PDB file of C-alpha atoms in Angstrom:
ATOM      1  CA  MET O  54      24.081  -9.830   2.832  1.00  0.00           C
ATOM      2  CA  HIS O  55      21.381  -8.969   5.465  1.00  0.00           C
ATOM      3  CA  ILE O  56      18.646 -12.113   6.018  1.00  0.00           C
ATOM      4  CA  ARG O  57      15.747 -11.096   7.953  1.00  0.00           C
ATOM      5  CA  SER O  58      15.731 -13.085  11.372  1.00  0.00           C
ATOM      6  CA  THR O  59      11.585 -12.617  12.086  1.00  0.00           C
ATOM      7  CA  PRO O  60       8.642 -13.804  10.729  1.00  0.00           C
ATOM      8  CA  HIS O  61       7.034 -11.260   8.139  1.00  0.00           C
ATOM      9  CA  SER O  62       5.494 -11.263   4.890  1.00  0.00           C
ATOM     10  CA  VAL O  63       7.074  -9.192   1.685  1.00  0.00           C
ATOM     11  CA  MET O  64       4.998  -6.492   0.590  1.00  0.00           C
ATOM     12  CA  PHE O  65       4.075  -5.858  -3.253  1.00  0.00           C
ATOM     13  CA  HIS O  66       2.269  -3.236  -4.888  1.00  0.00           C
ATOM     14  CA  HIS O  67       2.416  -2.629  -8.747  1.00  0.00           C
ATOM     15  CA  PHE O  68       3.469  -4.408 -11.852  1.00  0.00           C
ATOM     16  CA  HIS O  69       3.968  -3.514 -15.081  1.00  0.00           C
ATOM     17  CA  GLY O  70       3.866  -5.292 -18.468  1.00  0.00           C
ATOM     18  CA  GLY O  71       1.186  -5.178 -21.433  1.00  0.00           C
ATOM     19  CA  LYS O  72      -1.520  -2.673 -20.838  1.00  0.00           C
ATOM     20  CA  HIS O  73       0.256  -1.837 -17.380  1.00  0.00           C
ATOM     21  CA  ALA O  74       2.695   0.899 -17.779  1.00  0.00           C
ATOM     22  CA  GLN O  75       6.192   0.371 -15.707  1.00  0.00           C
ATOM     23  CA  GLY O  76       6.106   3.023 -12.976  1.00  0.00           C
ATOM     24  CA  GLN O  77       8.420   3.914  -9.767  1.00  0.00           C
ATOM     25  CA  GLY O  78       8.651   0.500  -7.661  1.00  0.00           C
ATOM     26  CA  SER O  79       7.060  -1.717 -10.189  1.00  0.00           C
ATOM     27  CA  LEU O  80       8.187  -4.937 -11.106  1.00  0.00           C
ATOM     28  CA  SER O  81       7.501  -7.116 -14.241  1.00  0.00           C
ATOM     29  CA  ALA O  82       6.187 -10.672 -13.690  1.00  0.00           C
ATOM     30  CA  SER O  83       9.993 -12.167 -14.873  1.00  0.00           C
ATOM     31  CA  GLN O  84      11.288 -10.030 -11.759  1.00  0.00           C
ATOM     32  CA  PHE O  85       8.502 -11.009  -9.642  1.00  0.00           C
ATOM     33  CA  ALA O  86       9.508 -14.901 -10.356  1.00  0.00           C
ATOM     34  CA  GLU O  87      13.206 -14.293  -9.899  1.00  0.00           C
ATOM     35  CA  MET O  88      12.356 -12.785  -5.974  1.00  0.00           C
ATOM     36  CA  LEU O  89      10.144 -15.724  -5.608  1.00  0.00           C
ATOM     37  CA  ASP O  90      13.442 -17.979  -6.494  1.00  0.00           C
ATOM     38  CA  TRP O  91      15.432 -15.988  -4.536  1.00  0.00           C
ATOM     39  CA  LEU O  92      13.293 -15.972  -1.067  1.00  0.00           C
ATOM     40  CA  GLN O  93      12.637 -19.538  -1.467  1.00  0.00           C
ATOM     41  CA  THR O  94      16.021 -20.193  -1.403  1.00  0.00           C
ATOM     42  CA  ARG O  95      16.873 -17.994   1.868  1.00  0.00           C
ATOM     43  CA  TYR O  96      13.104 -18.746   3.857  1.00  0.00           C
ATOM     44  CA  SER O  97      10.166 -20.909   4.111  1.00  0.00           C
ATOM     45  CA  ILE O  98       7.119 -19.221   1.859  1.00  0.00           C
ATOM     46  CA  LEU O  99       4.115 -20.282   3.501  1.00  0.00           C
ATOM     47  CA  ASP O 100       0.713 -20.227   2.036  1.00  0.00           C
ATOM     48  CA  ALA O 101      -1.381 -17.106   3.713  1.00  0.00           C
ATOM     49  CA  ALA O 102      -3.831 -19.528   5.638  1.00  0.00           C
ATOM     50  CA  ASP O 103      -1.186 -21.674   7.047  1.00  0.00           C
ATOM     51  CA  PHE O 104       1.195 -18.060   7.774  1.00  0.00           C
ATOM     52  CA  GLN O 105      -2.038 -16.867   9.484  1.00  0.00           C
ATOM     53  CA  SER O 106      -3.070 -19.687  11.861  1.00  0.00           C
ATOM     54  CA  ALA O 107       1.007 -20.035  12.601  1.00  0.00           C
ATOM     55  CA  ALA O 108       0.753 -16.371  13.592  1.00  0.00           C
ATOM     56  CA  ILE O 109      -2.339 -16.749  15.891  1.00  0.00           C
ATOM     57  CA  ASN O 110      -1.033 -19.637  17.751  1.00  0.00           C
ATOM     58  CA  TYR O 111       2.403 -17.978  18.076  1.00  0.00           C
ATOM     59  CA  LYS O 112       4.307 -20.968  16.096  1.00  0.00           C
ATOM     60  CA  LEU O 113       5.717 -18.728  13.302  1.00  0.00           C
ATOM     61  CA  ASP O 114       9.632 -20.095  12.965  1.00  0.00           C
ATOM     62  CA  ALA O 115      12.554 -16.830  12.045  1.00  0.00           C
ATOM     63  CA  SER O 116      12.378 -18.160   8.580  1.00  0.00           C
ATOM     64  CA  ASP O 117       8.913 -18.239   8.207  1.00  0.00           C
ATOM     65  CA  ILE O 118       7.073 -15.255   5.264  1.00  0.00           C
ATOM     66  CA  CYS O 119       4.142 -15.123   3.099  1.00  0.00           C
ATOM     67  CA  ILE O 120       3.591 -12.751   0.457  1.00  0.00           C
ATOM     68  CA  SER O 121       0.899  -9.770   0.676  1.00  0.00           C
ATOM     69  CA  PHE O 122      -0.546  -7.617  -2.269  1.00  0.00           C
ATOM     70  CA  ASP O 123      -2.110  -4.431  -1.358  1.00  0.00           C
ATOM     71  CA  ASP O 124      -4.798  -1.996  -2.902  1.00  0.00           C
ATOM     72  CA  ALA O 125      -6.862  -4.857  -5.088  1.00  0.00           C
ATOM     73  CA  LEU O 126      -4.570  -3.492  -8.391  1.00  0.00           C
ATOM     74  CA  LEU O 127      -5.559  -4.953 -11.657  1.00  0.00           C
ATOM     75  CA  CYS O 128      -1.712  -5.365 -12.355  1.00  0.00           C
ATOM     76  CA  GLN O 129      -1.400  -7.921  -9.622  1.00  0.00           C
ATOM     77  CA  PHE O 130      -4.080 -10.113 -10.999  1.00  0.00           C
ATOM     78  CA  ASP O 131      -3.137  -9.544 -14.723  1.00  0.00           C
ATOM     79  CA  LEU O 132       0.602 -10.236 -13.810  1.00  0.00           C
ATOM     80  CA  ALA O 133       1.911 -11.630 -10.497  1.00  0.00           C
ATOM     81  CA  LEU O 134      -1.027 -13.971 -10.427  1.00  0.00           C
ATOM     82  CA  PRO O 135      -0.235 -16.015 -12.833  1.00  0.00           C
ATOM     83  CA  VAL O 136       3.574 -16.590 -11.447  1.00  0.00           C
ATOM     84  CA  LEU O 137       1.853 -17.279  -7.725  1.00  0.00           C
ATOM     85  CA  ASN O 138      -0.255 -20.306  -9.464  1.00  0.00           C
ATOM     86  CA  LYS O 139       3.206 -21.425 -11.261  1.00  0.00           C
ATOM     87  CA  TYR O 140       5.038 -21.491  -8.139  1.00  0.00           C
ATOM     88  CA  GLY O 141       1.863 -22.932  -6.112  1.00  0.00           C
ATOM     89  CA  ILE O 142       1.838 -20.132  -3.727  1.00  0.00           C
ATOM     90  CA  LYS O 143      -1.468 -18.686  -1.846  1.00  0.00           C
ATOM     91  CA  ALA O 144      -0.734 -15.118  -1.049  1.00  0.00           C
ATOM     92  CA  PHE O 145      -2.810 -12.232   0.910  1.00  0.00           C
ATOM     93  CA  PHE O 146      -4.637  -9.697  -0.914  1.00  0.00           C
ATOM     94  CA  PHE O 147      -5.698  -6.456   0.985  1.00  0.00           C
ATOM     95  CA  ILE O 148      -8.599  -4.955  -0.956  1.00  0.00           C
ATOM     96  CA  TYR O 149      -9.877  -0.904  -0.189  1.00  0.00           C
ATOM     97  CA  SER O 150     -13.507  -0.995  -1.534  1.00  0.00           C
ATOM     98  CA  ALA O 151     -14.039   2.371  -2.827  1.00  0.00           C
ATOM     99  CA  PRO O 152     -12.717   1.923  -6.434  1.00  0.00           C
ATOM    100  CA  LEU O 153     -14.715  -1.076  -6.158  1.00  0.00           C
ATOM    101  CA  CYS O 154     -17.938  -0.342  -5.183  1.00  0.00           C
ATOM    102  CA  GLY O 155     -17.830   2.961  -8.234  1.00  0.00           C
ATOM    103  CA  GLU O 156     -16.663   5.197  -5.608  1.00  0.00           C
ATOM    104  CA  ARG O 157     -13.953   8.009  -6.987  1.00  0.00           C
ATOM    105  CA  ASN O 158     -10.759   7.408  -4.997  1.00  0.00           C
ATOM    106  CA  TYR O 159      -8.087   9.520  -6.198  1.00  0.00           C
ATOM    107  CA  LEU O 160      -4.906   7.217  -4.279  1.00  0.00           C
ATOM    108  CA  GLU O 161      -3.825   5.353  -7.319  1.00  0.00           C
ATOM    109  CA  ILE O 162      -5.376   8.036  -9.827  1.00  0.00           C
ATOM    110  CA  PHE O 163      -2.794  10.738  -8.624  1.00  0.00           C
ATOM    111  CA  ARG O 164      -0.018   7.978  -8.239  1.00  0.00           C
ATOM    112  CA  ASP O 165      -1.216   7.384 -12.152  1.00  0.00           C
ATOM    113  CA  PHE O 166      -1.013  10.742 -13.363  1.00  0.00           C
ATOM    114  CA  ARG O 167       2.796  11.328 -11.962  1.00  0.00           C
ATOM    115  CA  HIS O 168       3.913   8.372 -13.532  1.00  0.00           C
ATOM    116  CA  SER O 169       2.016   8.961 -17.690  1.00  0.00           C
ATOM    117  CA  SER O 170       2.351  12.542 -17.333  1.00  0.00           C
ATOM    118  CA  PHE O 171       5.455  13.548 -16.529  1.00  0.00           C
ATOM    119  CA  SER O 172       8.819  11.752 -18.069  1.00  0.00           C
ATOM    120  CA  GLU O 173      10.254  11.149 -14.465  1.00  0.00           C
ATOM    121  CA  MET O 174       9.172  11.523 -10.471  1.00  0.00           C
ATOM    122  CA  ASP O 175      11.142  14.423  -9.734  1.00  0.00           C
ATOM    123  CA  GLU O 176       9.761  16.683 -12.616  1.00  0.00           C
ATOM    124  CA  PHE O 177       6.246  16.061 -11.271  1.00  0.00           C
ATOM    125  CA  TYR O 178       8.039  16.950  -7.623  1.00  0.00           C
ATOM    126  CA  GLU O 179       8.984  20.236  -8.555  1.00  0.00           C
ATOM    127  CA  LYS O 180       6.032  20.960  -9.825  1.00  0.00           C
ATOM    128  CA  PHE O 181       3.769  19.901  -7.031  1.00  0.00           C
ATOM    129  CA  PHE O 182       6.303  21.515  -4.579  1.00  0.00           C
ATOM    130  CA  THR O 183       6.227  24.799  -6.932  1.00  0.00           C
ATOM    131  CA  MET O 184       2.438  24.819  -6.543  1.00  0.00           C
ATOM    132  CA  VAL O 185       2.306  24.106  -2.995  1.00  0.00           C
ATOM    133  CA  LYS O 186       4.648  26.752  -2.821  1.00  0.00           C
ATOM    134  CA  GLU O 187       2.714  29.427  -3.968  1.00  0.00           C
ATOM    135  CA  GLU O 188      -0.810  28.634  -2.477  1.00  0.00           C
ATOM    136  CA  ALA O 189       1.080  29.137   1.125  1.00  0.00           C
ATOM    137  CA  GLU O 190       4.805  30.120   1.161  1.00  0.00           C
ATOM    138  CA  ASP O 191       4.975  30.889   4.761  1.00  0.00           C
ATOM    139  CA  SER O 192       3.494  27.407   5.923  1.00  0.00           C
ATOM    140  CA  TYR O 193       5.536  25.911   3.149  1.00  0.00           C
ATOM    141  CA  TYR O 194       9.024  26.858   4.537  1.00  0.00           C
ATOM    142  CA  ALA O 195       8.021  26.655   8.193  1.00  0.00           C
ATOM    143  CA  SER O 196       6.971  22.976   7.378  1.00  0.00           C
ATOM    144  CA  LYS O 197      10.281  22.379   5.262  1.00  0.00           C
ATOM    145  CA  ILE O 198      12.463  23.485   8.094  1.00  0.00           C
ATOM    146  CA  ALA O 199      10.511  21.011  10.506  1.00  0.00           C
ATOM    147  CA  PHE O 200      10.565  18.185   7.730  1.00  0.00           C
ATOM    148  CA  LYS O 201      14.893  18.545   7.631  1.00  0.00           C
ATOM    149  CA  VAL O 202      15.040  17.874  11.176  1.00  0.00           C
ATOM    150  CA  SER O 203      12.468  15.132  11.796  1.00  0.00           C
ATOM    151  CA  ASP O 204      13.154  11.314  10.723  1.00  0.00           C
ATOM    152  CA  TYR O 205       9.856  11.066   8.887  1.00  0.00           C
ATOM    153  CA  LEU O 206       9.637   7.744   7.062  1.00  0.00           C
ATOM    154  CA  ALA O 207      12.899   7.079   8.048  1.00  0.00           C
ATOM    155  CA  ALA O 208      11.956   3.323   8.307  1.00  0.00           C
ATOM    156  CA  TYR O 209      11.548   3.145   4.529  1.00  0.00           C
ATOM    157  CA  PRO O 210      15.178   3.455   3.423  1.00  0.00           C
ATOM    158  CA  PHE O 211      14.347   3.211  -0.486  1.00  0.00           C
ATOM    159  CA  TYR O 212      12.461   6.593  -0.567  1.00  0.00           C
ATOM    160  CA  SER O 213      14.500   9.282  -2.059  1.00  0.00           C
ATOM    161  CA  LEU O 214      14.349  12.770  -0.186  1.00  0.00           C
ATOM    162  CA  ASN O 215      11.670  14.052  -2.514  1.00  0.00           C
ATOM    163  CA  ASP O 216       9.685  11.131  -2.305  1.00  0.00           C
ATOM    164  CA  ARG O 217       9.822  11.777   1.737  1.00  0.00           C
ATOM    165  CA  TRP O 218       9.070  15.548   1.454  1.00  0.00           C
ATOM    166  CA  PHE O 219       6.355  14.884  -0.947  1.00  0.00           C
ATOM    167  CA  ARG O 220       4.538  12.322   1.604  1.00  0.00           C
ATOM    168  CA  TYR O 221       5.123  15.087   4.308  1.00  0.00           C
ATOM    169  CA  LEU O 222       3.275  17.608   2.667  1.00  0.00           C
ATOM    170  CA  ARG O 223       0.633  15.341   1.923  1.00  0.00           C
ATOM    171  CA  ASP O 224      -0.028  13.976   4.936  1.00  0.00           C
ATOM    172  CA  ILE O 225       1.205  16.268   7.901  1.00  0.00           C
ATOM    173  CA  VAL O 226       1.142  19.285   5.940  1.00  0.00           C
ATOM    174  CA  LEU O 227      -1.861  19.734   3.641  1.00  0.00           C
ATOM    175  CA  GLY O 228      -4.109  16.511   4.738  1.00  0.00           C
ATOM    176  CA  PRO O 229      -6.415  14.991   2.633  1.00  0.00           C
ATOM    177  CA  LYS O 230      -8.866  17.641   1.409  1.00  0.00           C
ATOM    178  CA  ALA O 231      -6.399  20.484   0.496  1.00  0.00           C
ATOM    179  CA  TYR O 232      -3.844  17.773  -0.746  1.00  0.00           C
ATOM    180  CA  GLN O 233      -6.621  16.774  -3.233  1.00  0.00           C
ATOM    181  CA  ASP O 234      -7.605  20.025  -3.868  1.00  0.00           C
ATOM    182  CA  THR O 235      -3.846  20.820  -5.293  1.00  0.00           C
ATOM    183  CA  MET O 236      -3.561  17.674  -6.652  1.00  0.00           C
ATOM    184  CA  MET O 237      -7.058  18.113  -9.268  1.00  0.00           C
ATOM    185  CA  ARG O 238      -6.021  21.917 -10.544  1.00  0.00           C
ATOM    186  CA  MET O 239      -2.484  19.764 -11.629  1.00  0.00           C
ATOM    187  CA  LEU O 240      -4.600  17.241 -13.792  1.00  0.00           C
ATOM    188  CA  GLU O 241      -6.428  19.683 -15.146  1.00  0.00           C
ATOM    189  CA  ARG O 242      -3.359  21.743 -16.155  1.00  0.00           C
ATOM    190  CA  HIS O 243      -2.159  18.615 -17.564  1.00  0.00           C
ATOM    191  CA  ASN O 244      -5.319  17.461 -19.183  1.00  0.00           C
ATOM    192  CA  TYR O 245      -5.584  13.838 -17.654  1.00  0.00           C
ATOM    193  CA  GLU O 246      -8.775  11.983 -17.870  1.00  0.00           C
ATOM    194  CA  ILE O 247      -9.868  10.159 -14.899  1.00  0.00           C
ATOM    195  CA  SER O 248     -12.506   7.861 -16.257  1.00  0.00           C
ATOM    196  CA  THR O 249     -10.092   6.201 -18.839  1.00  0.00           C
ATOM    197  CA  ALA O 250      -7.685   5.920 -16.001  1.00  0.00           C
ATOM    198  CA  THR O 251     -10.069   3.841 -13.535  1.00  0.00           C
ATOM    199  CA  SER O 252     -11.047   1.072 -15.882  1.00  0.00           C
ATOM    200  CA  ARG O 253      -7.171  -0.263 -16.302  1.00  0.00           C
ATOM    201  CA  LEU O 254      -5.762   0.456 -12.529  1.00  0.00           C
ATOM    202  CA  TRP O 255      -8.151  -1.865 -10.138  1.00  0.00           C
ATOM    203  CA  MET O 256      -9.907  -5.562 -10.139  1.00  0.00           C
ATOM    204  CA  SER O 257     -13.380  -5.570 -10.521  1.00  0.00           C
ATOM    205  CA  GLU O 258     -15.444  -7.613  -7.739  1.00  0.00           C
ATOM    206  CA  ARG O 259     -15.633 -10.871  -9.914  1.00  0.00           C
ATOM    207  CA  GLN O 260     -11.696 -10.988  -9.974  1.00  0.00           C
ATOM    208  CA  VAL O 261     -11.910 -10.225  -6.002  1.00  0.00           C
ATOM    209  CA  LEU O 262     -13.741 -13.371  -6.100  1.00  0.00           C
ATOM    210  CA  SER O 263     -12.001 -15.651  -8.239  1.00  0.00           C
ATOM    211  CA  LEU O 264      -8.911 -14.683  -5.891  1.00  0.00           C
ATOM    212  CA  HIS O 265     -10.928 -16.059  -2.918  1.00  0.00           C
ATOM    213  CA  ALA O 266     -12.037 -19.337  -4.504  1.00  0.00           C
ATOM    214  CA  GLN O 267      -8.677 -20.003  -6.030  1.00  0.00           C
ATOM    215  CA  GLY O 268      -7.401 -20.469  -2.600  1.00  0.00           C
ATOM    216  CA  HIS O 269      -5.850 -17.009  -1.695  1.00  0.00           C
ATOM    217  CA  THR O 270      -6.670 -14.909   1.401  1.00  0.00           C
ATOM    218  CA  ILE O 271      -8.881 -11.585   1.173  1.00  0.00           C
ATOM    219  CA  GLY O 272      -8.223  -8.877   3.721  1.00  0.00           C
ATOM    220  CA  MET O 273      -9.115  -5.887   4.620  1.00  0.00           C
ATOM    221  CA  HIS O 274      -7.241  -2.319   3.618  1.00  0.00           C
ATOM    222  CA  SER O 275      -9.635  -0.185   4.812  1.00  0.00           C
ATOM    223  CA  PHE O 276     -13.060   1.325   2.673  1.00  0.00           C
ATOM    224  CA  SER O 277     -11.018   4.592   1.066  1.00  0.00           C
ATOM    225  CA  HIS O 278      -7.433   3.783   1.970  1.00  0.00           C
ATOM    226  CA  PRO O 279      -6.584   7.326   3.952  1.00  0.00           C
ATOM    227  CA  THR O 280      -3.032   7.932   3.963  1.00  0.00           C
ATOM    228  CA  ALA O 281      -2.728   8.841   7.789  1.00  0.00           C
ATOM    229  CA  MET O 282      -5.287   6.169   9.628  1.00  0.00           C
ATOM    230  CA  SER O 283      -3.817   7.329  13.149  1.00  0.00           C
ATOM    231  CA  GLN O 284      -4.715  11.236  12.417  1.00  0.00           C
ATOM    232  CA  LEU O 285      -8.948  10.016  12.039  1.00  0.00           C
ATOM    233  CA  THR O 286     -11.059   9.982  15.121  1.00  0.00           C
ATOM    234  CA  ARG O 287     -12.375   6.730  16.551  1.00  0.00           C
ATOM    235  CA  ALA O 288     -15.500   6.707  14.710  1.00  0.00           C
ATOM    236  CA  GLU O 289     -13.830   7.629  11.499  1.00  0.00           C
ATOM    237  CA  GLN O 290     -11.667   5.107  11.852  1.00  0.00           C
ATOM    238  CA  LYS O 291     -14.296   2.203  12.972  1.00  0.00           C
ATOM    239  CA  LYS O 292     -16.380   3.418   9.794  1.00  0.00           C
ATOM    240  CA  GLU O 293     -13.470   2.965   7.628  1.00  0.00           C
ATOM    241  CA  TYR O 294     -13.146  -0.887   9.103  1.00  0.00           C
ATOM    242  CA  PHE O 295     -16.987  -2.140   9.035  1.00  0.00           C
ATOM    243  CA  ARG O 296     -17.309  -0.260   5.491  1.00  0.00           C
ATOM    244  CA  ASN O 297     -14.812  -2.521   4.259  1.00  0.00           C
ATOM    245  CA  LYS O 298     -15.803  -5.527   6.219  1.00  0.00           C
ATOM    246  CA  GLU O 299     -19.289  -5.274   4.707  1.00  0.00           C
ATOM    247  CA  HIS O 300     -18.340  -4.761   1.321  1.00  0.00           C
ATOM    248  CA  LEU O 301     -15.836  -7.780   1.282  1.00  0.00           C
ATOM    249  CA  CYS O 302     -17.849  -9.730   2.734  1.00  0.00           C
ATOM    250  CA  GLN O 303     -21.229  -9.020   0.271  1.00  0.00           C
ATOM    251  CA  ILE O 304     -18.272 -10.246  -2.413  1.00  0.00           C
ATOM    252  CA  LEU O 305     -17.222 -13.458  -0.815  1.00  0.00           C
ATOM    253  CA  GLY O 306     -20.568 -14.569   0.557  1.00  0.00           C
ATOM    254  CA  GLN O 307     -19.273 -15.034   3.910  1.00  0.00           C
ATOM    255  CA  ASP O 308     -19.981 -12.782   7.173  1.00  0.00           C
ATOM    256  CA  HIS O 309     -16.306 -12.261   8.694  1.00  0.00           C
ATOM    257  CA  ILE O 310     -13.024 -10.951   7.332  1.00  0.00           C
ATOM    258  CA  SER O 311     -10.143 -12.091   9.574  1.00  0.00           C
ATOM    259  CA  ALA O 312      -7.256 -10.529   7.695  1.00  0.00           C
ATOM    260  CA  MET O 313      -5.858  -6.884   7.770  1.00  0.00           C
ATOM    261  CA  SER O 314      -3.363  -4.449   6.409  1.00  0.00           C
ATOM    262  CA  HIS O 315      -2.386  -0.787   7.927  1.00  0.00           C
ATOM    263  CA  PRO O 316      -2.822   1.239   4.964  1.00  0.00           C
ATOM    264  CA  CYS O 317       0.235   3.338   4.728  1.00  0.00           C
ATOM    265  CA  GLY O 318       1.439   1.332   8.196  1.00  0.00           C
ATOM    266  CA  SER O 319      -0.720   3.993   9.949  1.00  0.00           C
ATOM    267  CA  TYR O 320      -2.768   3.172  12.788  1.00  0.00           C
ATOM    268  CA  ASN O 321      -3.124   3.607  16.669  1.00  0.00           C
ATOM    269  CA  GLN O 322      -4.397   2.369  19.828  1.00  0.00           C
ATOM    270  CA  ASP O 323      -7.883   2.743  18.478  1.00  0.00           C
ATOM    271  CA  THR O 324      -6.969   1.185  15.506  1.00  0.00           C
ATOM    272  CA  LEU O 325      -5.984  -1.993  17.112  1.00  0.00           C
ATOM    273  CA  SER O 326      -8.922  -1.644  19.687  1.00  0.00           C
ATOM    274  CA  ILE O 327     -11.273  -1.797  16.591  1.00  0.00           C
ATOM    275  CA  LEU O 328      -9.658  -4.499  15.132  1.00  0.00           C
ATOM    276  CA  LYS O 329      -9.952  -6.525  18.183  1.00  0.00           C
ATOM    277  CA  GLU O 330     -13.774  -5.326  18.153  1.00  0.00           C
ATOM    278  CA  MET O 331     -14.033  -6.949  14.803  1.00  0.00           C
ATOM    279  CA  LYS O 332     -12.635 -10.096  15.568  1.00  0.00           C
ATOM    280  CA  VAL O 333      -9.546  -9.761  13.310  1.00  0.00           C
ATOM    281  CA  GLU O 334      -6.869 -12.237  13.678  1.00  0.00           C
ATOM    282  CA  ILE O 335      -4.085 -11.146  11.712  1.00  0.00           C
ATOM    283  CA  GLY O 336      -2.881  -7.536  10.645  1.00  0.00           C
ATOM    284  CA  PHE O 337       0.093  -6.146   8.549  1.00  0.00           C
ATOM    285  CA  ASN O 338       2.403  -3.317   9.349  1.00  0.00           C
ATOM    286  CA  SER O 339       4.164  -1.807   6.099  1.00  0.00           C
ATOM    287  CA  SER O 340       7.529  -1.792   7.032  1.00  0.00           C
ATOM    288  CA  MET O 341      10.121  -3.864   9.431  1.00  0.00           C
ATOM    289  CA  ALA O 342      10.720  -1.448  12.103  1.00  0.00           C
ATOM    290  CA  ASN O 343       9.806  -1.270  15.282  1.00  0.00           C
ATOM    291  CA  VAL O 344       7.243  -3.958  15.415  1.00  0.00           C
ATOM    292  CA  ARG O 345       9.384  -7.093  16.773  1.00  0.00           C
ATOM    293  CA  GLY O 346       6.641  -8.943  19.841  1.00  0.00           C
ATOM    294  CA  ARG O 347       4.107  -6.509  19.031  1.00  0.00           C
ATOM    295  CA  GLY O 348       1.534  -9.391  18.376  1.00  0.00           C
ATOM    296  CA  PRO O 349      -0.737 -10.593  15.047  1.00  0.00           C
ATOM    297  CA  LEU O 350      -1.819  -7.142  14.457  1.00  0.00           C
ATOM    298  CA  GLU O 351       1.571  -5.690  13.727  1.00  0.00           C
ATOM    299  CA  ILE O 352       3.053  -8.277  11.716  1.00  0.00           C
ATOM    300  CA  PRO O 353       6.113  -6.702   9.799  1.00  0.00           C
ATOM    301  CA  ARG O 354       6.658  -6.579   6.209  1.00  0.00           C
ATOM    302  CA  GLU O 355       9.458  -6.067   3.911  1.00  0.00           C
ATOM    303  CA  ASP O 356       8.712  -3.670   1.449  1.00  0.00           C
ATOM    304  CA  HIS O 357      10.081  -5.715  -2.359  1.00  0.00           C
ATOM    305  CA  ALA O 358      12.096  -2.509  -3.497  1.00  0.00           C
ATOM    306  CA  ASN O 359      14.408  -3.702  -0.387  1.00  0.00           C
ATOM    307  CA  ILE O 360      14.422  -7.203  -1.478  1.00  0.00           C
ATOM    308  CA  LEU O 361      15.093  -5.897  -4.925  1.00  0.00           C
ATOM    309  CA  LYS O 362      18.571  -4.362  -3.009  1.00  0.00           C
ATOM    310  CA  GLN O 363      19.416  -7.366  -1.143  1.00  0.00           C
ATOM    311  CA  MET O 364      19.404  -9.278  -4.290  1.00  0.00           C
ATOM    312  CA  ALA O 365      21.488  -6.726  -6.128  1.00  0.00           C
ATOM    313  CA  THR O 366      24.285  -7.516  -3.539  1.00  0.00           C
TER     314      THR O 366
END
């Protein structure tokens, strides 16, 4: 059994149960509780504020970890929060603003479509790959050759080959606009209703404020959640984070946000410079790879999927 010997966070996204459907990588409330039990026997789980204080003062012990959630998902509030309350654990909740501000954001909608409209993920992948190939056959095959010789997302061993190829097409080959156009055509073909999905996917501003009032730490996760932040200009990145900060400060009634996580683990030196300019104290990556000793804005995180594998051994 491999136990991490560096301070880090364990990262969570999706939960299933009740009105929240099961999907790729989702946990039930009982599985989440079992995971917390397992972690508590091997690590020291710190409350978010305590972890942040120790991190910025370089006083974290090797066994110190914290719990963090990305994307302001309603399933986290409905299913994970009661478990956190039972265990008395205060977590980081990293919020991206667009869906809470009434701006349509497709990242989570597209994920929900993949799980609700297809019997299994590979069925979606087959149709998506076929559509991309039909629209740009030459670049599709050239990109596939480049992908095969790359180590794209090798730091995420829980991703299947199709998972990685999909993300390579989405982020490297298509880019945001072409990817969205392709997905919108797929949604239309399957009569997927976006308005119905939106109401059950994200928290409300009131629920974010409730998390804050209960002692959890609210952090930034950009305004619109670009999947490849490092490919944006410095000005575009700055807009993403300043809009996110402004929105969260308005909800919480404060003038500063001191914590954040990098969407999809994508960032560069421009990102770090912007965060320092904003006086952000702590930032979290999305993997355990190549982040040791890089400082408080690049704290590593272990995906819960890797913890599940460790629990099974």
